[in-house]
XYZ file of C-alpha atoms in Angstrom:
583
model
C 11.318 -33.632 -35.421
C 7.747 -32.717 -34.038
C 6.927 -30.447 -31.501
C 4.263 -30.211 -28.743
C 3.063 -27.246 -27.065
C 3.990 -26.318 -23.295
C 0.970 -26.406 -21.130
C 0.837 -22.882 -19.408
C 1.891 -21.789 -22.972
C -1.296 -23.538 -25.156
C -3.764 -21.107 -24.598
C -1.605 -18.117 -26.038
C -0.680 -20.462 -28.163
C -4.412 -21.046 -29.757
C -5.006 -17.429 -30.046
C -2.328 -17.325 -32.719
C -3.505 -20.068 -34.643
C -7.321 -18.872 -34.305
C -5.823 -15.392 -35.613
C -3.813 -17.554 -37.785
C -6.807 -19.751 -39.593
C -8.739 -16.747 -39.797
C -5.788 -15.026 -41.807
C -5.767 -14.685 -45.858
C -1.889 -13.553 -46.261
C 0.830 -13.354 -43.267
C 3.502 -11.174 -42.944
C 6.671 -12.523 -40.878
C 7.954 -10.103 -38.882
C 10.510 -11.614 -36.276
C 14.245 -11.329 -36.406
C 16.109 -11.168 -39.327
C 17.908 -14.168 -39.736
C 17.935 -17.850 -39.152
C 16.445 -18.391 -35.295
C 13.824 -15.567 -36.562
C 12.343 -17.458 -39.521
C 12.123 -20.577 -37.169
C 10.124 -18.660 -34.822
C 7.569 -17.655 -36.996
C 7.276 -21.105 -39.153
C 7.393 -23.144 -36.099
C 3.792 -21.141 -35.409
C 2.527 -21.135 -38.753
C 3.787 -24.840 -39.583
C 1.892 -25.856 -36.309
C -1.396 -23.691 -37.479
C -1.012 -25.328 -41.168
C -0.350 -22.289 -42.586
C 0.033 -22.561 -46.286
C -1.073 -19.360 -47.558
C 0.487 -16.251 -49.390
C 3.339 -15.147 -46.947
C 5.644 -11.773 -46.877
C 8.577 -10.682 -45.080
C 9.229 -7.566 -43.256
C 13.186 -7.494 -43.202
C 14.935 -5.003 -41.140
C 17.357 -4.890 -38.287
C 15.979 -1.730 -36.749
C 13.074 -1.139 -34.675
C 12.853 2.724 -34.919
C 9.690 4.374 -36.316
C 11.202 5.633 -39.859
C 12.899 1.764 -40.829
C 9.885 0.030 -39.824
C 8.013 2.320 -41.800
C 10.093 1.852 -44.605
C 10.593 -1.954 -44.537
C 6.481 -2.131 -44.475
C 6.431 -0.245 -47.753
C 8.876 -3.184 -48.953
C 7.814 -6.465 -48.038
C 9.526 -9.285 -49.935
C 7.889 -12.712 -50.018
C 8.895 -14.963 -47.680
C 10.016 -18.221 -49.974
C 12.813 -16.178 -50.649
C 13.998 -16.661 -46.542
C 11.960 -19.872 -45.499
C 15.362 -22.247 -46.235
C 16.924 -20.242 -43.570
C 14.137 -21.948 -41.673
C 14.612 -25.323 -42.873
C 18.626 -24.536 -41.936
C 17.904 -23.541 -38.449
C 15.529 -26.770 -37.446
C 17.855 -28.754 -38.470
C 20.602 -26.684 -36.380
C 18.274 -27.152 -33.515
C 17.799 -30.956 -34.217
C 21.420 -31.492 -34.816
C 22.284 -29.718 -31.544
C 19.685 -31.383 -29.332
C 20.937 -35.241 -30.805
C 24.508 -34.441 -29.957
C 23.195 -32.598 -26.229
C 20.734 -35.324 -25.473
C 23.490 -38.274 -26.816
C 26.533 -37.445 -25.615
C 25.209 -35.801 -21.866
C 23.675 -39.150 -21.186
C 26.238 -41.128 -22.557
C 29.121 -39.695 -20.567
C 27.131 -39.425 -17.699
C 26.273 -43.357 -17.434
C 30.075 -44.176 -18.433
C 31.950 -41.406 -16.388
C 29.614 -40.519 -13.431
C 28.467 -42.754 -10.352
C 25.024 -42.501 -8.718
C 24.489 -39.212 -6.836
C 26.912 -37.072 -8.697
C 26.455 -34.253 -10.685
C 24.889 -34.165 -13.835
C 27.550 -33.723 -16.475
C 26.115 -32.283 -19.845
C 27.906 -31.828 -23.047
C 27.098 -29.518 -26.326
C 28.473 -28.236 -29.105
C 29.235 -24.754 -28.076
C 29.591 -25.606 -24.403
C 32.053 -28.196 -24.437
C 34.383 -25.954 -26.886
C 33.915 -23.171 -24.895
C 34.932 -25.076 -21.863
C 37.756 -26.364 -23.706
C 39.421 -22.650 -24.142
C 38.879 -22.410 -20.459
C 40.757 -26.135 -19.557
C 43.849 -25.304 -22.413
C 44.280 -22.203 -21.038
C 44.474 -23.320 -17.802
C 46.901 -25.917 -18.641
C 49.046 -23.196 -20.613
C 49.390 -21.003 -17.623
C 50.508 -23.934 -15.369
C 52.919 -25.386 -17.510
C 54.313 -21.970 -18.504
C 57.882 -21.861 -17.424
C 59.132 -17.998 -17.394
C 62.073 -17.121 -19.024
C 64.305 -14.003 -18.852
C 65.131 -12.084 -21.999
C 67.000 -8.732 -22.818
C 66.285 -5.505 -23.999
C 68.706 -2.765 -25.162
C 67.690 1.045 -24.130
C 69.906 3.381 -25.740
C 70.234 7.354 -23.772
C 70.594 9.638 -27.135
C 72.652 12.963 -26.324
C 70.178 16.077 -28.349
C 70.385 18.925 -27.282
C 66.399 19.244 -27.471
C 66.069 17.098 -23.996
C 66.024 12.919 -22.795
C 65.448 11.006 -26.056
C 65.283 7.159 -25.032
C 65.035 4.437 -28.107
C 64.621 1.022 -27.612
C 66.269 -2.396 -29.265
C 62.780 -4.769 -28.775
C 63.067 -7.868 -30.803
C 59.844 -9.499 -31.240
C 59.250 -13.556 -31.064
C 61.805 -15.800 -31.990
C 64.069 -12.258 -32.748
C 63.969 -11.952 -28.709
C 67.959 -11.890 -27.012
C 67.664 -14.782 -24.434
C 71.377 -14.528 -24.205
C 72.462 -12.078 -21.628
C 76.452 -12.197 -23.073
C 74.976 -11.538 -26.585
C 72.683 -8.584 -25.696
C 75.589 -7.047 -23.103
C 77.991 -7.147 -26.318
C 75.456 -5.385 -28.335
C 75.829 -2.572 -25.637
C 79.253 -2.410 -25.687
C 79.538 -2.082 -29.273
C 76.897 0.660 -29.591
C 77.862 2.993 -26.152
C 78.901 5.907 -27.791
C 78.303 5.736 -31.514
C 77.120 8.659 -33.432
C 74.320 8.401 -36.059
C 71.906 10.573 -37.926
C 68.019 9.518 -36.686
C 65.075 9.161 -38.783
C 61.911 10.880 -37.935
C 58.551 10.530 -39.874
C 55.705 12.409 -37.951
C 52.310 12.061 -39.652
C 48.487 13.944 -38.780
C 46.490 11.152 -37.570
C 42.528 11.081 -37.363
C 41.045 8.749 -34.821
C 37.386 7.542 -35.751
C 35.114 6.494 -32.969
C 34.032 3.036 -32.506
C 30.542 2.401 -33.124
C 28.378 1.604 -30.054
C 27.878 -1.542 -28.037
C 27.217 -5.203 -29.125
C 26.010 -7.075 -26.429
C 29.219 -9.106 -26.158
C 31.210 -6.097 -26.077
C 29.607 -4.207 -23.275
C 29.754 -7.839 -21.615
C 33.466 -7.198 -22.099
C 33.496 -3.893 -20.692
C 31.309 -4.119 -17.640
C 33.567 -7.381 -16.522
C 36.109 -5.241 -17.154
C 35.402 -1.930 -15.464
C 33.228 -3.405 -12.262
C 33.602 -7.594 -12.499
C 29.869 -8.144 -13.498
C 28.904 -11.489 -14.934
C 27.519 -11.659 -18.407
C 24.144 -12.794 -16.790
C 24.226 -9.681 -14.909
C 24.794 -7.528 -18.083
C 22.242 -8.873 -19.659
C 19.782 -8.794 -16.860
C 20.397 -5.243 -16.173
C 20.315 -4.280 -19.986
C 16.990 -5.470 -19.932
C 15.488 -4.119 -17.910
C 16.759 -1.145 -19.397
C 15.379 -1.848 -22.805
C 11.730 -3.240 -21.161
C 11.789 0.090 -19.266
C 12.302 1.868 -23.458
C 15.479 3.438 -22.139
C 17.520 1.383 -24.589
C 17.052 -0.134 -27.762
C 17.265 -4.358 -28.579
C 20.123 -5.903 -25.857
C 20.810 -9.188 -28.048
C 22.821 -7.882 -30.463
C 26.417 -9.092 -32.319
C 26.826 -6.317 -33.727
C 27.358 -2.302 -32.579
C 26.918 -0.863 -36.261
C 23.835 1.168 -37.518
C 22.287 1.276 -40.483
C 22.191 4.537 -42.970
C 18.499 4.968 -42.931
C 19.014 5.824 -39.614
C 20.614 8.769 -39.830
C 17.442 10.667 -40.292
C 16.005 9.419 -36.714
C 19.464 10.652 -34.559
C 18.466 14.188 -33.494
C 15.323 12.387 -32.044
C 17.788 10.012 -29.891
C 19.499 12.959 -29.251
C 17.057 15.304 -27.880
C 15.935 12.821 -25.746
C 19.566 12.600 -23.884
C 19.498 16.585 -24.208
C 16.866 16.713 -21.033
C 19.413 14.767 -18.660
C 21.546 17.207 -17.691
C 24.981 15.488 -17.332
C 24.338 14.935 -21.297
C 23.171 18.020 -22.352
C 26.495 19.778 -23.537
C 27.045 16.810 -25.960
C 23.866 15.974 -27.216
C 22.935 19.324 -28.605
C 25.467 18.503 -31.056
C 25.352 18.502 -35.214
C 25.671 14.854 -35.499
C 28.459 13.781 -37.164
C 27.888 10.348 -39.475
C 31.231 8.140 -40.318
C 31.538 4.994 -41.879
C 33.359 3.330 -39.198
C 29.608 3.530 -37.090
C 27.150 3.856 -40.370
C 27.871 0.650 -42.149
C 24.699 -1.449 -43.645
C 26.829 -4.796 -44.111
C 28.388 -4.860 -40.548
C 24.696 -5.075 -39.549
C 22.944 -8.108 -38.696
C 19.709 -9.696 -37.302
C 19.827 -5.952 -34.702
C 22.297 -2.783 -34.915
C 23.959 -1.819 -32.339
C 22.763 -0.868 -28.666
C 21.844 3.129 -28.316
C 19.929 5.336 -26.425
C 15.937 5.595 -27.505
C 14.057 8.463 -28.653
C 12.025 8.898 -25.454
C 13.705 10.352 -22.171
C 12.600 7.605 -19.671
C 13.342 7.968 -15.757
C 16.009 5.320 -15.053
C 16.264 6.403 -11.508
C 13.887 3.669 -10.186
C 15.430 0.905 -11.870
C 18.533 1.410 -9.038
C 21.888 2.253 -9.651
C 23.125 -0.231 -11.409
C 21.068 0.444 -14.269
C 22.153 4.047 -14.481
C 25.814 2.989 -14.603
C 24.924 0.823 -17.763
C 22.645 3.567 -19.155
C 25.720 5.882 -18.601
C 28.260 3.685 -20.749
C 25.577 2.834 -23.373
C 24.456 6.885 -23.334
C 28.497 7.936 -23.774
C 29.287 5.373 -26.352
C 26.488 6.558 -28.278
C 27.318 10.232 -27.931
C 30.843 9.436 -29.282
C 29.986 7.496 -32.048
C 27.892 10.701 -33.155
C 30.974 12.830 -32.365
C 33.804 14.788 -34.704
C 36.932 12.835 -35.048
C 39.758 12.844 -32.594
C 42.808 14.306 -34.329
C 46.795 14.697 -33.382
C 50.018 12.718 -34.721
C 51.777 9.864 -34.252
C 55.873 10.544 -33.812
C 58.742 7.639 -34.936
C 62.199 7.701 -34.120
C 64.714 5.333 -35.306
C 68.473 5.125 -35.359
C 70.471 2.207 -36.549
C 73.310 1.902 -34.333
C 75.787 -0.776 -35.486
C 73.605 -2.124 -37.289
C 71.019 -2.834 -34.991
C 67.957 -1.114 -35.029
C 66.801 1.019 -31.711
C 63.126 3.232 -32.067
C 60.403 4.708 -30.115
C 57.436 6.108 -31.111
C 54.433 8.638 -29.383
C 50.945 9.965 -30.389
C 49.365 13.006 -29.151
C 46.190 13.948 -29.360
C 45.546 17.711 -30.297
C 41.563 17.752 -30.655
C 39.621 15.636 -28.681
C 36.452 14.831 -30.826
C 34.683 12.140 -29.705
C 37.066 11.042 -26.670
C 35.465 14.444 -24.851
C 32.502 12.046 -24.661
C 34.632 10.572 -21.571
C 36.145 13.104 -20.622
C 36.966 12.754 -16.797
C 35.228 9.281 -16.631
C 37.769 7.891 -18.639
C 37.086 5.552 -22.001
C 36.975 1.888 -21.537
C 38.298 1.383 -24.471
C 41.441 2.136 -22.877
C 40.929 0.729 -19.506
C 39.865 -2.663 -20.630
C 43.285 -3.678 -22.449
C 45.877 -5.964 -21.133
C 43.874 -8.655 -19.408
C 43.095 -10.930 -22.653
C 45.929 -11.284 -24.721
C 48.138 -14.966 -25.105
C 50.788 -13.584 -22.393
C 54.197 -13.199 -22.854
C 54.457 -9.898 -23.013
C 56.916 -7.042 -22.011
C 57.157 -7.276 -18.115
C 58.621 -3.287 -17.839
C 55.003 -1.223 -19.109
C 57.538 2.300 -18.304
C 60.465 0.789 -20.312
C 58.005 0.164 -23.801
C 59.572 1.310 -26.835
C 56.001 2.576 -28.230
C 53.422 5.130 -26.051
C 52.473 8.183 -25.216
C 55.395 9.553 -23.768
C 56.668 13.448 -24.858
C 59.228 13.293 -27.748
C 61.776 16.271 -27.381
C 61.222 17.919 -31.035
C 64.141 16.472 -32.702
C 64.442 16.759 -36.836
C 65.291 14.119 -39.348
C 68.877 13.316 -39.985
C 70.107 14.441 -36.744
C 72.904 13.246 -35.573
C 72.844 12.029 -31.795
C 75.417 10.198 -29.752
C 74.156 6.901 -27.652
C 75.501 8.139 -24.413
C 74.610 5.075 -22.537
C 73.328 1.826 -23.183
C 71.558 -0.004 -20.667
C 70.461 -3.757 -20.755
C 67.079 -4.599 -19.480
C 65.817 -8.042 -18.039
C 62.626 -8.555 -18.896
C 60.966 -11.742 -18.030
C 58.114 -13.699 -20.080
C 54.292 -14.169 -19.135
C 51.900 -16.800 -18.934
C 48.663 -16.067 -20.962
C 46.139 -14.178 -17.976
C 43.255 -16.432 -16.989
C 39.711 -16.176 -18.723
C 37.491 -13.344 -17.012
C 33.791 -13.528 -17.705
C 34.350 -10.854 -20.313
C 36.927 -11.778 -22.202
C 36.219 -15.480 -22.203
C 32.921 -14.112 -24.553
C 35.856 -12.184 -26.827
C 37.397 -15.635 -27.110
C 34.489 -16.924 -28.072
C 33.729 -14.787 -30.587
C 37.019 -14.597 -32.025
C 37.057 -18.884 -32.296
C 38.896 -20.187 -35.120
C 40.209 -16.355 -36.553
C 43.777 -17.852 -36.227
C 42.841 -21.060 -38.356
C 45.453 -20.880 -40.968
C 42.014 -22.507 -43.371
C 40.803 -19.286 -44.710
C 37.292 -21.060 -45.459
C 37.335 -22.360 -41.740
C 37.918 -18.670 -41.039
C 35.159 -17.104 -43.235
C 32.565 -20.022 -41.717
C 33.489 -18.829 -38.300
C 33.399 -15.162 -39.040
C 29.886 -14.461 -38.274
C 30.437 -14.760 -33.878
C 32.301 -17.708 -33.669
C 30.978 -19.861 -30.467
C 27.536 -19.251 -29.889
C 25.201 -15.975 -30.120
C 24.572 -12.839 -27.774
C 21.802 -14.210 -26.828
C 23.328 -17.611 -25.591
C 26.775 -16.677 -24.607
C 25.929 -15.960 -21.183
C 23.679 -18.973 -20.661
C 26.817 -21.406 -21.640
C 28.902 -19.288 -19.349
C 26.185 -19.945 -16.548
C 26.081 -23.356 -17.277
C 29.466 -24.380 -17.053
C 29.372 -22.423 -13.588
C 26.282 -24.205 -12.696
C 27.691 -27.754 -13.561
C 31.196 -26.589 -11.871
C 32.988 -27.320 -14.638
C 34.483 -23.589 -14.067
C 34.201 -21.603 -10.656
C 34.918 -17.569 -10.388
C 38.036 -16.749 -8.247
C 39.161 -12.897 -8.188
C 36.929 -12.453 -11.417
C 38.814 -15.131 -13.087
C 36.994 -18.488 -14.448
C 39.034 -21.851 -13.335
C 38.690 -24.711 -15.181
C 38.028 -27.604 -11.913
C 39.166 -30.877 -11.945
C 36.148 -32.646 -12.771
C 36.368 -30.093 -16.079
C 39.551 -31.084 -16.861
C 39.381 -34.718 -16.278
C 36.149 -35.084 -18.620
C 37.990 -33.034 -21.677
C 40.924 -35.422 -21.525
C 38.365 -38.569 -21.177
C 36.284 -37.124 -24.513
C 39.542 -36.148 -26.656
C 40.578 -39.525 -25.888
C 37.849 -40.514 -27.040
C 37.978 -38.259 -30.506
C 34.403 -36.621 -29.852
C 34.289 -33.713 -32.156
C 32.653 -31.464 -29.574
C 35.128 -30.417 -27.729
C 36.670 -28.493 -30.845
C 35.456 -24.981 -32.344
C 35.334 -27.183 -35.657
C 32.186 -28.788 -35.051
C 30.841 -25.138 -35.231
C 32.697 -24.630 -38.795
C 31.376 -28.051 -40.024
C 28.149 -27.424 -39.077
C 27.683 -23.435 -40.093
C 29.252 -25.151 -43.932
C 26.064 -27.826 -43.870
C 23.777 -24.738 -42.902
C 25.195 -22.648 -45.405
C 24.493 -25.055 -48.193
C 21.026 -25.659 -47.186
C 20.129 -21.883 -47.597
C 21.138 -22.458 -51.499
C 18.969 -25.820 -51.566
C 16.698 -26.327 -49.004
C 16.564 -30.178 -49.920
C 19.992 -30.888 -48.947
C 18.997 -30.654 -45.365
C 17.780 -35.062 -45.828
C 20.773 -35.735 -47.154
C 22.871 -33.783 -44.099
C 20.443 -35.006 -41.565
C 21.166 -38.950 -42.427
C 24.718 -38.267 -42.777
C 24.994 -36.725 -39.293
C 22.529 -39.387 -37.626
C 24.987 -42.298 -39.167
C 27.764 -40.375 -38.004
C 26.318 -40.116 -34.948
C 25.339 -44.079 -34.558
C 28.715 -45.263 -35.553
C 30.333 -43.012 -33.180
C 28.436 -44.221 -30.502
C 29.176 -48.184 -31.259
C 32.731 -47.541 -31.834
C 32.765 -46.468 -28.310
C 30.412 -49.022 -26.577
C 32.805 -51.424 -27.972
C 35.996 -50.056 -26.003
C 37.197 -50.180 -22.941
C 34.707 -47.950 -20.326
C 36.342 -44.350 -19.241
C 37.442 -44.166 -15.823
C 35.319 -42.199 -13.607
C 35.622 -38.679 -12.550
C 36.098 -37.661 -9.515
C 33.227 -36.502 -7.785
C 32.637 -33.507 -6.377
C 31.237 -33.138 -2.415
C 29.052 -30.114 -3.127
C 26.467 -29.152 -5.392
C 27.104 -26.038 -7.273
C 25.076 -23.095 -6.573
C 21.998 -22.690 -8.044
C 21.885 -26.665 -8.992
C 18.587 -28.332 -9.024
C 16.013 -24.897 -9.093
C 13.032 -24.690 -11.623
C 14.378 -22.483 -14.488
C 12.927 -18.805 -15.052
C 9.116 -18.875 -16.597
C 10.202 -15.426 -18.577
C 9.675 -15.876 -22.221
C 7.378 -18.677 -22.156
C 10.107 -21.260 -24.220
C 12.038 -24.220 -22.877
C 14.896 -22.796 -25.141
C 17.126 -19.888 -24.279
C 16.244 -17.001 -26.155
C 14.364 -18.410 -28.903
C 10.865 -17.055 -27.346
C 8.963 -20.445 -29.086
C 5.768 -21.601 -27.254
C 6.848 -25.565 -27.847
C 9.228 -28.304 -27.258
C 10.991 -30.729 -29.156
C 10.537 -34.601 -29.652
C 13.231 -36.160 -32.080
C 13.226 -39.301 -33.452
C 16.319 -40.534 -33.923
């Protein structure tokens, strides 16, 4: 693979490699990771760079870690094969983009329709969208029963539930009204275990996760997030956007009373930030952190106020979350009740919270921690919210060994759900979360570091699959259109190994093993491009697919110049070139 510069990019371009020639030693300073070494070694590989080279690691951009990772620069041959790994990432993911969008497009598409395009991470992604889809449709409801049993104490209402999970569930409405019968008016002692509970706060945002949240709360697109956290962070309000992660590292510790003082001159923060900071593990955690921590407030008090509104509602969740995470535990107890009545097992259970800690952080704003749930599960779940057997309902004080009488017992129908359509947001937890169900615990770990794509691309394949109308927005949900759907069942047909999260796993193990010996990466690269070749002829020698249907509009947005910000012709990558492969 060889690369040429962009034209309005050379002269920039030049000046590095003058600076570059002129150079006796180089320290790399970009991301720390994969896509970060690439940046730099693209540069220095174009410049001829051979010279001594050292590595400034760190994943924070405060004053006190890059202070400290300059005192401890490691040389660079130590991280360069995670530069060999990521070219050939970028030329394996270019062959199968370039390949299989043209291919499908001359066998599935007729002149004048829309481009289709195909890629690793987008066509899996759009598959979640499609099978979901296709799960919800084909769902067929079914009722099921409950059992809620009325216990007579003399301490007040004490309701306990018979809730069979799964394949435990009473579909038969005979069977679950003979339960009833057999329990109405039994007599049993209960069992009641009440234990203090601490609640730790969550650390703050990743990028995906405030994605998550802001689709949540006010239906924004994960373009939009992003957009508006920038500007944030260009305006020094906030600190890196594109992050995985929401941890922090320990040597950061020493630099929070600066972050804080700065949120102590806005006055709808100043009660909680002139706080002792409190530091738990659940937030401080050097191994949860990545190429960036997590997204926080900066050490200078910048005026957000012309950046609109919008951006203060971000800064506002990004300032609270931050606050929290900083914040004493929340503490209460968490309450069971049980009874086994004929042998069947009825229970409720309640928390309450009895110091507020951290959760004061949202106090009358409510947390959207708690506001976000319920809209990206698999479905099927209880249709009655008021009849569950576990919340945070009042318990009357009852004691252990108690005896209470079942004065009634009432049968609820309850009916099953369909799984709820993707939403922007929690189609980016889905993606994330790819392949954590794989019963292969090796698929699992390979998958474990963000699943389908990064926070910096997430929102471009998202945008894509809008732009192509492969997926429109209804009601903030993402539909899967028929053109979508018709072009997954044409390339599982076919057996292309895009359209499952595997190719990711397959790929990340190659990767892997190239960090350990950089001269693997010949040996993966011919195996992929005759994998690739005898793909292709397997298929030229079939039968054509049919064509999809086309579509009468183009989508919006189809057919404009791309952004010049950045000054790449790759999302997020910031490189001044672009790629030629020979295959």
């Amino acid at each position: 693979m060889t690369y040429k510069p962009i034209k309005d990019k050379a002269s920039q371009l030049n000046l590095v490699v003058s600076l570059i020639k002129k150079a006796k030693s180089v320290v790399v300073a970009t991301d720390a990771g994969r896509e970060g070494e690439a940046i730099a070694w693209l540069v220095l590989d174009h410049a001829g760079w051979r010279g001594p080279t050292q590595r400034l690691w760190t994943s924070s951009l405060t004053p006190t870690s890059l202070a400290k990772a300059t005192k401890a620069l490691q040389d660079d041959a130590a991280h360069k094969p995670k530069y060999t790994a990521a070219r050939l990432r970028s030329a394996i993911d270019w062959m199968d983009g370039m390949n299989w969008s043209r291919y499908y497009n001359i066998r599935c598409t007729e002149y004048g329709d829309k481009t289709l395009s195909l890629g690793r991470v987008q066509t899996a992604t759009l598959a979640l969208i499609v099978d979901r889809d296709h799960a919800i449709e084909n769902f067929k409801p079914q009722d099921y029963y409950e059992l809620k049993a009325t216990m007579n104490v003399p301490e007040g209402v004490l309701e306990l539930f018979h809730a069979p999970k799964d394949e435990a569930r009473i579909f038969d409405k005979d069977k679950a009204d003979a339960i009833a019968a057999a329990c109405r008016g039994k007599t049993v002692p209960l069992e009641v275990t009440k234990k203090p509970k601490t609640f730790s706060p969550p650390p703050p945002y990743s990028l995906p996760e405030l994605q998550i949240h802001t689709s949540s709360l006010w239906g924004w697109s994960s373009d939009k997030t992003l957009e508006v956290l920038q500007k944030l962070y260009e305006a020094g309000a906030v600190t890196y956007p594109r992050t995985d992660t929401g941890h922090l590292l320990d040597e950061m510790k020493t630099d929070m009373p600066k972050h804080l003082a700065a949120l102590q001159k806005r006055p709808q923060y100043r009660s909680l930030a002139t706080m002792q900071p409190t530091f738990h593990k659940s937030v401080f955690n050097d191994k949860k952190v990545g190429d960036h921590h997590g997204i926080i407030t900066t050490e200078e008090a910048v005026d957000i106020s012309r950046l609109g509104p919008e951006a203060e509602h971000l800064f506002d969740l990004v300032a609270r979350r931050f606050l929290a995470c900083l914040m004493p535990e929340a503490e209460g107890s968490t309450t069971s009740i049980r009874a086994k009545i004929e042998g069947h097992l009825f229970s409720t259970s309640g928390t309450t919270i009895t110091v507020r800690g951290w959760k004061a952080a949202w106090d009358g704003l409510g947390d959207p921690d708690e506001k976000k749930g319920g809209d990206d599960g698999d479905g099927d779940s209880d249709a009655g919210a008021k009849d569950a057997p576990t919340s945070n309902r009042i318990l009357p004080p009852v004691k252990d060994g108690q005896p209470a009488t079942a004065e009634k017992v009432d049968v609820l129908t309850k009916t099953t759900k369909p799984p709820p359509h993707f939403t922007e947001g929690t189609i980016i937890k889905a993606m994330m979360g790819a392949g954590a169900k794989n019963p292969d615990a090796e698929i699992r770990d390979l998958l474990s570091n963000g699943g389908l794509g990064t926070g910096a691309t997430r929102q471009e394949i998202i945008k894509k699959l809008k732009m192509r109308e492969f997926v429109v927005v209804s009601k903030k949900k993402l539909l899967s259109t028929p053109r979508a759907r018709e072009l997954l069942a044409i390339i599982r047909a076919d057996g292309n190994r895009l359209c499952d999260v595997l190719a990711t796993a397959d790929l990340e193990r190659e990767l892997r093993s190239i960090e350990k010996d950089p001269a693997a990466a010949q040996g993966v690269w011919k195996k992929y491009l005759g994998g690739l070749n005898a793909e292709m002829a397997r298929l030229k020698q079939g039968r054509a697919p049919r064509k999809l249907t086309p579509v009468a509009t183009r989508p919006s947005g189809y057919g404009k110049k791309p952004g010049k910000a950045g000054g790449a012709r790759r999302s997020g990558s910031g490189q001044s070139a672009k790629k030629r492969v020979r295959a």
